[in-house]
Amino acid sequence: MNVSGSTASRALADDPRIGAATRLAVKAAAIEMNYVPNAAARSLRARRTRALGLLLPDLRDPVHGQVASAFEQEARAQGYGVMVVAGERDPGRERLALRIFAEHGTDGVAVVSGLLSPRELRDRVDPDRLVLVWPDHRSLPRRDGARTPGVIQTDDASGVRAAVEHLIANGCRRIAYVEGGVRASNTIRAETVASTLRAHGERFPMQTFPAPVDAWRDPGQLAARIAADLPEALVCYDDQLALGLMDALRQHGIRIPDDMQIVGFDGIPFAAIANPRLTTVAVPSAELGRAAATSLIRAIHDGALPEGVLLPVEVVVRQSTGSVAALADQP
Amino acid sequence: MNVSGSTASRALADDPRIGAATRLAVKAAAIEMNYVPNAAARSLRARRTRALGLLLPDLRDPVHGQVASAFEQEARAQGYGVMVVAGERDPGRERLALRIFAEHGTDGVAVVSGLLSPRELRDRVDPDRLVLVWPDHRSLPRRDGARTPGVIQTDDASGVRAAVEHLIANGCRRIAYVEGGVRASNTIRAETVASTLRAHGERFPMQTFPAPVDAWRDPGQLAARIAADLPEALVCYDDQLALGLMDALRQHGIRIPDDMQIVGFDGIPFAAIANPRLTTVAVPSAELGRAAATSLIRAIHDGALPEGVLLPVEVVVRQSTGSVAALADQP
DNA sequence: TTGTACGCGTTATCAT
DNA sequence: ATGATAACGCGTACAA
């Protein structure tokens, strides 16, 4: 079996001009010598790598893990590899990530919960091969349902509004918000809690407990401040914070939902099995990751950004906002 | 400013033969036109991509997320990109992953909790550029402290033994084990529980509750079987399973630790804030990921595998094994 | 139907 | 101190 390079190349690519016999022989030989095409050479010629870049803050937290998982799965199903870089919520690291992607020549980039301005992003990578998931820069997130091409978001405001209305229906008046850092996503949630309260006739300004982005790791001080001036209900920036606070408040003898009700955000798996089970605004993280991959791959093929996506969220009522029904809920 | 390709290449590589003036000018121009070297071309010539392949079962679970995070961080610090593929605990998918890595020409591969036999792995990728983390094939995990080159493990048996001894010290006699699938890692934990009981004079065979690998998602049936024949203490395959069971057993009115004590494995963050807080055998997942990256990169540079690593684990006693001290523990 | 020759961007070698 | 050239492995336009 001796054929020229081109014949081999064509046979492996199922070029119809190659005879069936030759094709089979070549393929057999390829398997025999466990040949794998060299992606570097192929990329050099084809000007594409069939690899995508995924930039996210952290692989450890449940939400981004879920997004990354779905993104990778969808990409793999469509024949793309995924290069992952954690930006660690640091603009410098995010810039480095983009550079890594550029050097490796990824065909497209998805940025999840990114801090860099859309302006700078589009300046650093081909804007027609860039999708933004949960952009966390003040210039992008929308309270309304507006969709920007290449931007994938969830309808956080609607979810938070529904959650607050659920608390109001439960008879809560003094509803406070616990911050998670000072990013745009936090601002939207805080403002939505406040505006929903106003819309329901609450006259006093909403109470806000400030907290850094990783307060859930060590919520002791925060819990003490809350315990010292206990509201009827707490809306937390996210589930991790809510779960950390539930634990810390327990030290102060505060019973949930009896003494205070509490709502999280994200819908991470542990929220469902916490004790008490945590009411939360659940976001479809897996769909988000999948949508990001499909949008990005479509953008690569079409050379232009597909329409933006706005995914719905859902309030999942559980024991922490303690209606009798919720307390009785079965697994 | 007009120089030849070679000069530009050398200037950017800080080749000492290039004059300072030229070097600066070239670098300025590179930034100006935001030039990034093409990794494909570079790889083609240099025969290395400065990319690593990371194969793990799932990006969603806290333990592997942690490992992936540390691996990526360490790799990035040493100038390597990371291509991640989830094997989804399916041998076919694992093979596909290795193929993806081969095509993209990764300089080395780390396989975490892989199911494929070491034999097959070494057959499919260059064995001198392969590290195995937590190999989960029956031919590899060791009960003793033996180290195999390129293999990174934790001393699970010691941890489980210590956990069981802790339960015995608490006065528990009827200690049962809850399985997590039928993999090698499960076998080691089960056998260690049994042998520790025997070593402490327990004469009846240890009770085992069989469960599939993802029983924690829907632990209802499993919990019913356990509640029907309640042991004094439960050692669970991992924390997720233990936490899921704690929730499900609560439905049966079982109080932990009063009616039964429970121990998990892994030391995921949520174990520390569950209610009751979960006693667990904590593994150093971040160190594991970091060790994997450093070992792999060293292997790439040396062309040979570095010595294996065996990391210690630690029993973290909390409320679920309820000594009075543990119940009083502060955050 | 198959083989030949060229070019993708980079760097090592050799020449100037 | 710098420039010219070849080579990495693949895919394709063109020739046979």
JSON list of C-alpha atoms in Angstrom, two decimals, chain B residues 113-298:
[
{"chain": "B", "resi": 113, "resn": "SER", "atom": "CA", "xyz": [-11.28, 9.37, 37.69]},
{"chain": "B", "resi": 114, "resn": "GLY", "atom": "CA", "xyz": [-10.96, 7.56, 34.40]},
{"chain": "B", "resi": 115, "resn": "LEU", "atom": "CA", "xyz": [-12.60, 4.24, 33.67]},
{"chain": "B", "resi": 116, "resn": "LEU", "atom": "CA", "xyz": [-10.33, 3.02, 30.89]},
{"chain": "B", "resi": 117, "resn": "SER", "atom": "CA", "xyz": [-7.65, 0.56, 31.82]},
{"chain": "B", "resi": 118, "resn": "PRO", "atom": "CA", "xyz": [-4.16, 2.00, 32.26]},
{"chain": "B", "resi": 119, "resn": "ARG", "atom": "CA", "xyz": [-3.15, -0.43, 29.57]},
{"chain": "B", "resi": 120, "resn": "GLU", "atom": "CA", "xyz": [-5.53, 1.03, 27.04]},
{"chain": "B", "resi": 121, "resn": "LEU", "atom": "CA", "xyz": [-4.71, 4.58, 28.08]},
{"chain": "B", "resi": 122, "resn": "ARG", "atom": "CA", "xyz": [-1.00, 4.09, 27.59]},
{"chain": "B", "resi": 123, "resn": "ASP", "atom": "CA", "xyz": [-1.81, 2.56, 24.26]},
{"chain": "B", "resi": 124, "resn": "ARG", "atom": "CA", "xyz": [-3.80, 5.55, 23.07]},
{"chain": "B", "resi": 125, "resn": "VAL", "atom": "CA", "xyz": [-1.63, 8.42, 24.23]},
{"chain": "B", "resi": 126, "resn": "ASP", "atom": "CA", "xyz": [2.08, 8.79, 24.77]},
{"chain": "B", "resi": 127, "resn": "PRO", "atom": "CA", "xyz": [2.54, 7.12, 28.15]},
{"chain": "B", "resi": 128, "resn": "ASP", "atom": "CA", "xyz": [5.35, 9.49, 29.02]},
{"chain": "B", "resi": 129, "resn": "ARG", "atom": "CA", "xyz": [3.02, 12.45, 28.77]},
{"chain": "B", "resi": 130, "resn": "LEU", "atom": "CA", "xyz": [0.11, 11.03, 30.68]},
{"chain": "B", "resi": 131, "resn": "VAL", "atom": "CA", "xyz": [-0.80, 11.42, 34.32]},
{"chain": "B", "resi": 132, "resn": "LEU", "atom": "CA", "xyz": [-3.59, 9.55, 36.01]},
{"chain": "B", "resi": 133, "resn": "VAL", "atom": "CA", "xyz": [-5.48, 11.15, 38.85]},
{"chain": "B", "resi": 134, "resn": "TRP", "atom": "CA", "xyz": [-7.68, 8.91, 40.96]},
{"chain": "B", "resi": 135, "resn": "PRO", "atom": "CA", "xyz": [-7.58, 6.06, 38.48]},
{"chain": "B", "resi": 136, "resn": "ASP", "atom": "CA", "xyz": [-10.84, 4.24, 38.92]},
{"chain": "B", "resi": 137, "resn": "HIS", "atom": "CA", "xyz": [-10.02, 1.04, 37.11]},
{"chain": "B", "resi": 138, "resn": "ARG", "atom": "CA", "xyz": [-9.66, -2.07, 39.23]},
{"chain": "B", "resi": 139, "resn": "SER", "atom": "CA", "xyz": [-6.08, -2.63, 38.17]},
{"chain": "B", "resi": 140, "resn": "LEU", "atom": "CA", "xyz": [-4.72, 0.52, 39.77]},
{"chain": "B", "resi": 141, "resn": "PRO", "atom": "CA", "xyz": [-6.02, 1.89, 43.04]},
{"chain": "B", "resi": 142, "resn": "ARG", "atom": "CA", "xyz": [-3.98, 0.65, 45.97]},
{"chain": "B", "resi": 143, "resn": "ARG", "atom": "CA", "xyz": [-4.97, 0.10, 49.55]},
{"chain": "B", "resi": 144, "resn": "ASP", "atom": "CA", "xyz": [-1.37, 0.43, 50.62]},
{"chain": "B", "resi": 145, "resn": "GLY", "atom": "CA", "xyz": [0.78, 3.43, 50.02]},
{"chain": "B", "resi": 146, "resn": "ALA", "atom": "CA", "xyz": [2.41, 2.15, 46.85]},
{"chain": "B", "resi": 147, "resn": "ARG", "atom": "CA", "xyz": [3.15, 4.79, 44.27]},
{"chain": "B", "resi": 148, "resn": "THR", "atom": "CA", "xyz": [3.18, 4.27, 40.54]},
{"chain": "B", "resi": 149, "resn": "PRO", "atom": "CA", "xyz": [4.98, 6.82, 38.34]},
{"chain": "B", "resi": 150, "resn": "GLY", "atom": "CA", "xyz": [2.61, 9.34, 36.85]},
{"chain": "B", "resi": 151, "resn": "VAL", "atom": "CA", "xyz": [-0.23, 8.33, 39.16]},
{"chain": "B", "resi": 152, "resn": "ILE", "atom": "CA", "xyz": [-1.70, 10.75, 41.65]},
{"chain": "B", "resi": 153, "resn": "GLN", "atom": "CA", "xyz": [-3.90, 9.39, 44.36]},
{"chain": "B", "resi": 154, "resn": "THR", "atom": "CA", "xyz": [-5.26, 10.11, 47.80]},
{"chain": "B", "resi": 155, "resn": "ASP", "atom": "CA", "xyz": [-4.92, 7.81, 50.74]},
{"chain": "B", "resi": 156, "resn": "ASP", "atom": "CA", "xyz": [-8.63, 6.98, 50.87]},
{"chain": "B", "resi": 157, "resn": "ALA", "atom": "CA", "xyz": [-8.24, 3.84, 52.94]},
{"chain": "B", "resi": 158, "resn": "SER", "atom": "CA", "xyz": [-6.55, 5.64, 55.82]},
{"chain": "B", "resi": 159, "resn": "GLY", "atom": "CA", "xyz": [-9.28, 8.26, 55.84]},
{"chain": "B", "resi": 160, "resn": "VAL", "atom": "CA", "xyz": [-12.11, 5.77, 55.83]},
{"chain": "B", "resi": 161, "resn": "ARG", "atom": "CA", "xyz": [-10.42, 3.76, 58.54]},
{"chain": "B", "resi": 162, "resn": "ALA", "atom": "CA", "xyz": [-10.07, 6.86, 60.72]},
{"chain": "B", "resi": 163, "resn": "ALA", "atom": "CA", "xyz": [-13.70, 7.77, 60.09]},
{"chain": "B", "resi": 164, "resn": "VAL", "atom": "CA", "xyz": [-14.93, 4.34, 61.12]},
{"chain": "B", "resi": 165, "resn": "GLU", "atom": "CA", "xyz": [-12.77, 4.43, 64.21]},
{"chain": "B", "resi": 166, "resn": "HIS", "atom": "CA", "xyz": [-14.27, 7.79, 65.05]},
{"chain": "B", "resi": 167, "resn": "LEU", "atom": "CA", "xyz": [-17.74, 6.24, 64.83]},
{"chain": "B", "resi": 168, "resn": "ILE", "atom": "CA", "xyz": [-16.67, 3.32, 66.98]},
{"chain": "B", "resi": 169, "resn": "ALA", "atom": "CA", "xyz": [-15.30, 5.74, 69.55]},
{"chain": "B", "resi": 170, "resn": "ASN", "atom": "CA", "xyz": [-18.69, 7.42, 69.49]},
{"chain": "B", "resi": 171, "resn": "GLY", "atom": "CA", "xyz": [-20.18, 4.13, 70.57]},
{"chain": "B", "resi": 172, "resn": "CYS", "atom": "CA", "xyz": [-21.54, 2.95, 67.23]},
{"chain": "B", "resi": 173, "resn": "ARG", "atom": "CA", "xyz": [-21.51, -0.78, 66.59]},
{"chain": "B", "resi": 174, "resn": "ARG", "atom": "CA", "xyz": [-23.87, -1.38, 63.69]},
{"chain": "B", "resi": 175, "resn": "ILE", "atom": "CA", "xyz": [-22.13, 0.62, 61.00]},
{"chain": "B", "resi": 176, "resn": "ALA", "atom": "CA", "xyz": [-23.35, 0.27, 57.41]},
{"chain": "B", "resi": 177, "resn": "TYR", "atom": "CA", "xyz": [-21.85, 1.39, 54.12]},
{"chain": "B", "resi": 178, "resn": "VAL", "atom": "CA", "xyz": [-23.77, 3.03, 51.29]},
{"chain": "B", "resi": 179, "resn": "GLU", "atom": "CA", "xyz": [-22.31, 2.34, 47.86]},
{"chain": "B", "resi": 180, "resn": "GLY", "atom": "CA", "xyz": [-21.78, 4.78, 45.04]},
{"chain": "B", "resi": 181, "resn": "GLY", "atom": "CA", "xyz": [-21.72, 2.67, 41.94]},
{"chain": "B", "resi": 182, "resn": "VAL", "atom": "CA", "xyz": [-19.49, -0.32, 41.48]},
{"chain": "B", "resi": 183, "resn": "ARG", "atom": "CA", "xyz": [-16.18, 1.26, 40.64]},
{"chain": "B", "resi": 184, "resn": "ALA", "atom": "CA", "xyz": [-12.82, 0.53, 42.14]},
{"chain": "B", "resi": 185, "resn": "SER", "atom": "CA", "xyz": [-12.93, 3.59, 44.38]},
{"chain": "B", "resi": 186, "resn": "ASN", "atom": "CA", "xyz": [-16.16, 2.27, 45.85]},
{"chain": "B", "resi": 187, "resn": "THR", "atom": "CA", "xyz": [-14.69, -1.16, 46.44]},
{"chain": "B", "resi": 188, "resn": "ILE", "atom": "CA", "xyz": [-11.77, 0.23, 48.40]},
{"chain": "B", "resi": 189, "resn": "ARG", "atom": "CA", "xyz": [-14.00, 2.28, 50.66]},
{"chain": "B", "resi": 190, "resn": "ALA", "atom": "CA", "xyz": [-16.39, -0.62, 51.25]},
{"chain": "B", "resi": 191, "resn": "GLU", "atom": "CA", "xyz": [-13.60, -3.05, 52.04]},
{"chain": "B", "resi": 192, "resn": "THR", "atom": "CA", "xyz": [-11.92, -0.60, 54.36]},
{"chain": "B", "resi": 193, "resn": "VAL", "atom": "CA", "xyz": [-15.09, -0.08, 56.37]},
{"chain": "B", "resi": 194, "resn": "ALA", "atom": "CA", "xyz": [-15.53, -3.84, 56.64]},
{"chain": "B", "resi": 195, "resn": "SER", "atom": "CA", "xyz": [-11.95, -4.58, 57.59]},
{"chain": "B", "resi": 196, "resn": "THR", "atom": "CA", "xyz": [-11.86, -1.81, 60.16]},
{"chain": "B", "resi": 197, "resn": "LEU", "atom": "CA", "xyz": [-14.97, -3.20, 61.79]},
{"chain": "B", "resi": 198, "resn": "ARG", "atom": "CA", "xyz": [-13.44, -6.65, 61.85]},
{"chain": "B", "resi": 199, "resn": "ALA", "atom": "CA", "xyz": [-10.24, -5.28, 63.31]},
{"chain": "B", "resi": 200, "resn": "HIS", "atom": "CA", "xyz": [-12.27, -3.82, 66.14]},
{"chain": "B", "resi": 201, "resn": "GLY", "atom": "CA", "xyz": [-13.92, -7.11, 66.97]},
{"chain": "B", "resi": 202, "resn": "GLU", "atom": "CA", "xyz": [-17.21, -6.73, 65.16]},
{"chain": "B", "resi": 203, "resn": "ARG", "atom": "CA", "xyz": [-18.28, -10.29, 64.34]},
{"chain": "B", "resi": 204, "resn": "PHE", "atom": "CA", "xyz": [-21.22, -9.82, 61.98]},
{"chain": "B", "resi": 205, "resn": "PRO", "atom": "CA", "xyz": [-20.63, -8.93, 58.36]},
{"chain": "B", "resi": 206, "resn": "MET", "atom": "CA", "xyz": [-20.94, -5.25, 57.56]},
{"chain": "B", "resi": 207, "resn": "GLN", "atom": "CA", "xyz": [-24.25, -4.26, 56.07]},
{"chain": "B", "resi": 208, "resn": "THR", "atom": "CA", "xyz": [-24.05, -2.70, 52.61]},
{"chain": "B", "resi": 209, "resn": "PHE", "atom": "CA", "xyz": [-26.72, -0.66, 50.88]},
{"chain": "B", "resi": 210, "resn": "PRO", "atom": "CA", "xyz": [-26.18, -0.91, 47.14]},
{"chain": "B", "resi": 211, "resn": "ALA", "atom": "CA", "xyz": [-26.76, 2.22, 45.09]},
{"chain": "B", "resi": 212, "resn": "PRO", "atom": "CA", "xyz": [-25.93, 3.43, 41.58]},
{"chain": "B", "resi": 213, "resn": "VAL", "atom": "CA", "xyz": [-23.38, 6.16, 41.05]},
{"chain": "B", "resi": 214, "resn": "ASP", "atom": "CA", "xyz": [-25.92, 8.97, 40.86]},
{"chain": "B", "resi": 215, "resn": "ALA", "atom": "CA", "xyz": [-28.26, 7.84, 43.61]},
{"chain": "B", "resi": 216, "resn": "TRP", "atom": "CA", "xyz": [-27.85, 11.18, 45.36]},
{"chain": "B", "resi": 217, "resn": "ARG", "atom": "CA", "xyz": [-30.07, 12.82, 42.76]},
{"chain": "B", "resi": 218, "resn": "ASP", "atom": "CA", "xyz": [-33.03, 10.71, 43.77]},
{"chain": "B", "resi": 219, "resn": "PRO", "atom": "CA", "xyz": [-32.30, 9.02, 47.08]},
{"chain": "B", "resi": 220, "resn": "GLY", "atom": "CA", "xyz": [-35.94, 8.29, 47.98]},
{"chain": "B", "resi": 221, "resn": "GLN", "atom": "CA", "xyz": [-35.93, 4.52, 47.54]},
{"chain": "B", "resi": 222, "resn": "LEU", "atom": "CA", "xyz": [-32.51, 4.14, 49.06]},
{"chain": "B", "resi": 223, "resn": "ALA", "atom": "CA", "xyz": [-33.58, 6.16, 52.09]},
{"chain": "B", "resi": 224, "resn": "ALA", "atom": "CA", "xyz": [-36.67, 4.02, 52.51]},
{"chain": "B", "resi": 225, "resn": "ARG", "atom": "CA", "xyz": [-34.57, 0.87, 52.58]},
{"chain": "B", "resi": 226, "resn": "ILE", "atom": "CA", "xyz": [-32.22, 2.38, 55.13]},
{"chain": "B", "resi": 227, "resn": "ALA", "atom": "CA", "xyz": [-35.05, 3.72, 57.30]},
{"chain": "B", "resi": 228, "resn": "ALA", "atom": "CA", "xyz": [-36.64, 0.29, 57.33]},
{"chain": "B", "resi": 229, "resn": "ASP", "atom": "CA", "xyz": [-33.57, -1.21, 58.96]},
{"chain": "B", "resi": 230, "resn": "LEU", "atom": "CA", "xyz": [-31.76, 1.66, 60.58]},
{"chain": "B", "resi": 231, "resn": "PRO", "atom": "CA", "xyz": [-28.11, 1.13, 61.51]},
{"chain": "B", "resi": 232, "resn": "GLU", "atom": "CA", "xyz": [-26.40, 3.19, 64.17]},
{"chain": "B", "resi": 233, "resn": "ALA", "atom": "CA", "xyz": [-24.17, 4.89, 61.67]},
{"chain": "B", "resi": 234, "resn": "LEU", "atom": "CA", "xyz": [-23.79, 5.24, 57.93]},
{"chain": "B", "resi": 235, "resn": "VAL", "atom": "CA", "xyz": [-20.58, 5.63, 55.97]},
{"chain": "B", "resi": 236, "resn": "CYS", "atom": "CA", "xyz": [-21.45, 7.00, 52.53]},
{"chain": "B", "resi": 237, "resn": "TYR", "atom": "CA", "xyz": [-19.50, 6.75, 49.30]},
{"chain": "B", "resi": 238, "resn": "ASP", "atom": "CA", "xyz": [-19.35, 10.53, 49.06]},
{"chain": "B", "resi": 239, "resn": "ASP", "atom": "CA", "xyz": [-20.72, 13.79, 50.42]},
{"chain": "B", "resi": 240, "resn": "GLN", "atom": "CA", "xyz": [-23.34, 14.31, 47.75]},
{"chain": "B", "resi": 241, "resn": "LEU", "atom": "CA", "xyz": [-24.84, 10.95, 48.60]},
{"chain": "B", "resi": 242, "resn": "ALA", "atom": "CA", "xyz": [-24.68, 11.64, 52.33]},
{"chain": "B", "resi": 243, "resn": "LEU", "atom": "CA", "xyz": [-26.34, 15.03, 51.94]},
{"chain": "B", "resi": 244, "resn": "GLY", "atom": "CA", "xyz": [-29.06, 13.66, 49.70]},
{"chain": "B", "resi": 245, "resn": "LEU", "atom": "CA", "xyz": [-29.71, 10.90, 52.19]},
{"chain": "B", "resi": 246, "resn": "MET", "atom": "CA", "xyz": [-29.84, 13.30, 55.11]},
{"chain": "B", "resi": 247, "resn": "ASP", "atom": "CA", "xyz": [-32.59, 15.19, 53.32]},
{"chain": "B", "resi": 248, "resn": "ALA", "atom": "CA", "xyz": [-34.49, 12.06, 52.33]},
{"chain": "B", "resi": 249, "resn": "LEU", "atom": "CA", "xyz": [-34.20, 10.49, 55.77]},
{"chain": "B", "resi": 250, "resn": "ARG", "atom": "CA", "xyz": [-35.57, 13.65, 57.31]},
{"chain": "B", "resi": 251, "resn": "GLN", "atom": "CA", "xyz": [-38.80, 12.83, 55.48]},
{"chain": "B", "resi": 252, "resn": "HIS", "atom": "CA", "xyz": [-38.89, 9.62, 57.44]},
{"chain": "B", "resi": 253, "resn": "GLY", "atom": "CA", "xyz": [-38.59, 11.50, 60.69]},
{"chain": "B", "resi": 254, "resn": "ILE", "atom": "CA", "xyz": [-35.07, 10.30, 61.31]},
{"chain": "B", "resi": 255, "resn": "ARG", "atom": "CA", "xyz": [-32.97, 12.77, 63.27]},
{"chain": "B", "resi": 256, "resn": "ILE", "atom": "CA", "xyz": [-29.24, 13.02, 62.71]},
{"chain": "B", "resi": 257, "resn": "PRO", "atom": "CA", "xyz": [-27.13, 12.44, 64.75]},
{"chain": "B", "resi": 258, "resn": "ASP", "atom": "CA", "xyz": [-29.63, 11.39, 67.44]},
{"chain": "B", "resi": 259, "resn": "ASP", "atom": "CA", "xyz": [-31.20, 8.45, 65.60]},
{"chain": "B", "resi": 260, "resn": "MET", "atom": "CA", "xyz": [-28.27, 7.72, 63.32]},
{"chain": "B", "resi": 261, "resn": "GLN", "atom": "CA", "xyz": [-24.84, 9.18, 62.68]},
{"chain": "B", "resi": 262, "resn": "ILE", "atom": "CA", "xyz": [-23.53, 9.75, 59.16]},
{"chain": "B", "resi": 263, "resn": "VAL", "atom": "CA", "xyz": [-20.20, 10.31, 57.47]},
{"chain": "B", "resi": 264, "resn": "GLY", "atom": "CA", "xyz": [-19.47, 11.49, 53.94]},
{"chain": "B", "resi": 265, "resn": "PHE", "atom": "CA", "xyz": [-16.37, 11.56, 51.76]},
{"chain": "B", "resi": 266, "resn": "ASP", "atom": "CA", "xyz": [-14.68, 14.35, 49.74]},
{"chain": "B", "resi": 267, "resn": "GLY", "atom": "CA", "xyz": [-15.10, 17.40, 51.90]},
{"chain": "B", "resi": 268, "resn": "ILE", "atom": "CA", "xyz": [-17.10, 19.51, 49.47]},
{"chain": "B", "resi": 269, "resn": "PRO", "atom": "CA", "xyz": [-17.79, 23.05, 50.65]},
{"chain": "B", "resi": 270, "resn": "PHE", "atom": "CA", "xyz": [-21.47, 22.45, 51.22]},
{"chain": "B", "resi": 271, "resn": "ALA", "atom": "CA", "xyz": [-20.77, 19.67, 53.73]},
{"chain": "B", "resi": 272, "resn": "ALA", "atom": "CA", "xyz": [-19.51, 22.36, 56.08]},
{"chain": "B", "resi": 273, "resn": "ILE", "atom": "CA", "xyz": [-22.76, 24.34, 56.07]},
{"chain": "B", "resi": 274, "resn": "ALA", "atom": "CA", "xyz": [-25.34, 21.58, 55.82]},
{"chain": "B", "resi": 275, "resn": "ASN", "atom": "CA", "xyz": [-27.76, 21.21, 58.71]},
{"chain": "B", "resi": 276, "resn": "PRO", "atom": "CA", "xyz": [-26.56, 19.24, 60.55]},
{"chain": "B", "resi": 277, "resn": "ARG", "atom": "CA", "xyz": [-23.01, 19.90, 59.37]},
{"chain": "B", "resi": 278, "resn": "LEU", "atom": "CA", "xyz": [-21.59, 16.80, 57.79]},
{"chain": "B", "resi": 279, "resn": "THR", "atom": "CA", "xyz": [-18.63, 14.88, 59.15]},
{"chain": "B", "resi": 280, "resn": "THR", "atom": "CA", "xyz": [-16.51, 13.87, 56.19]},
{"chain": "B", "resi": 281, "resn": "VAL", "atom": "CA", "xyz": [-13.22, 12.47, 54.94]},
{"chain": "B", "resi": 282, "resn": "ALA", "atom": "CA", "xyz": [-11.82, 15.54, 53.24]},
{"chain": "B", "resi": 283, "resn": "VAL", "atom": "CA", "xyz": [-9.56, 15.09, 50.23]},
{"chain": "B", "resi": 284, "resn": "PRO", "atom": "CA", "xyz": [-7.25, 17.90, 49.06]},
{"chain": "B", "resi": 285, "resn": "SER", "atom": "CA", "xyz": [-8.89, 18.34, 45.66]},
{"chain": "B", "resi": 286, "resn": "ALA", "atom": "CA", "xyz": [-7.14, 21.58, 44.81]},
{"chain": "B", "resi": 287, "resn": "GLU", "atom": "CA", "xyz": [-3.72, 20.18, 45.64]},
{"chain": "B", "resi": 288, "resn": "LEU", "atom": "CA", "xyz": [-4.59, 17.19, 43.50]},
{"chain": "B", "resi": 289, "resn": "GLY", "atom": "CA", "xyz": [-5.34, 19.33, 40.49]},
{"chain": "B", "resi": 290, "resn": "ARG", "atom": "CA", "xyz": [-2.21, 21.36, 41.02]},
{"chain": "B", "resi": 291, "resn": "ALA", "atom": "CA", "xyz": [-0.07, 18.25, 41.47]},
{"chain": "B", "resi": 292, "resn": "ALA", "atom": "CA", "xyz": [-1.50, 16.81, 38.27]},
{"chain": "B", "resi": 293, "resn": "ALA", "atom": "CA", "xyz": [-0.57, 19.89, 36.29]},
{"chain": "B", "resi": 294, "resn": "THR", "atom": "CA", "xyz": [2.93, 20.15, 37.70]},
{"chain": "B", "resi": 295, "resn": "SER", "atom": "CA", "xyz": [3.61, 16.44, 37.25]},
{"chain": "B", "resi": 296, "resn": "LEU", "atom": "CA", "xyz": [2.36, 16.54, 33.70]},
{"chain": "B", "resi": 297, "resn": "ILE", "atom": "CA", "xyz": [4.38, 19.58, 32.75]},
{"chain": "B", "resi": 298, "resn": "ARG", "atom": "CA", "xyz": [7.46, 18.10, 34.32]}
]
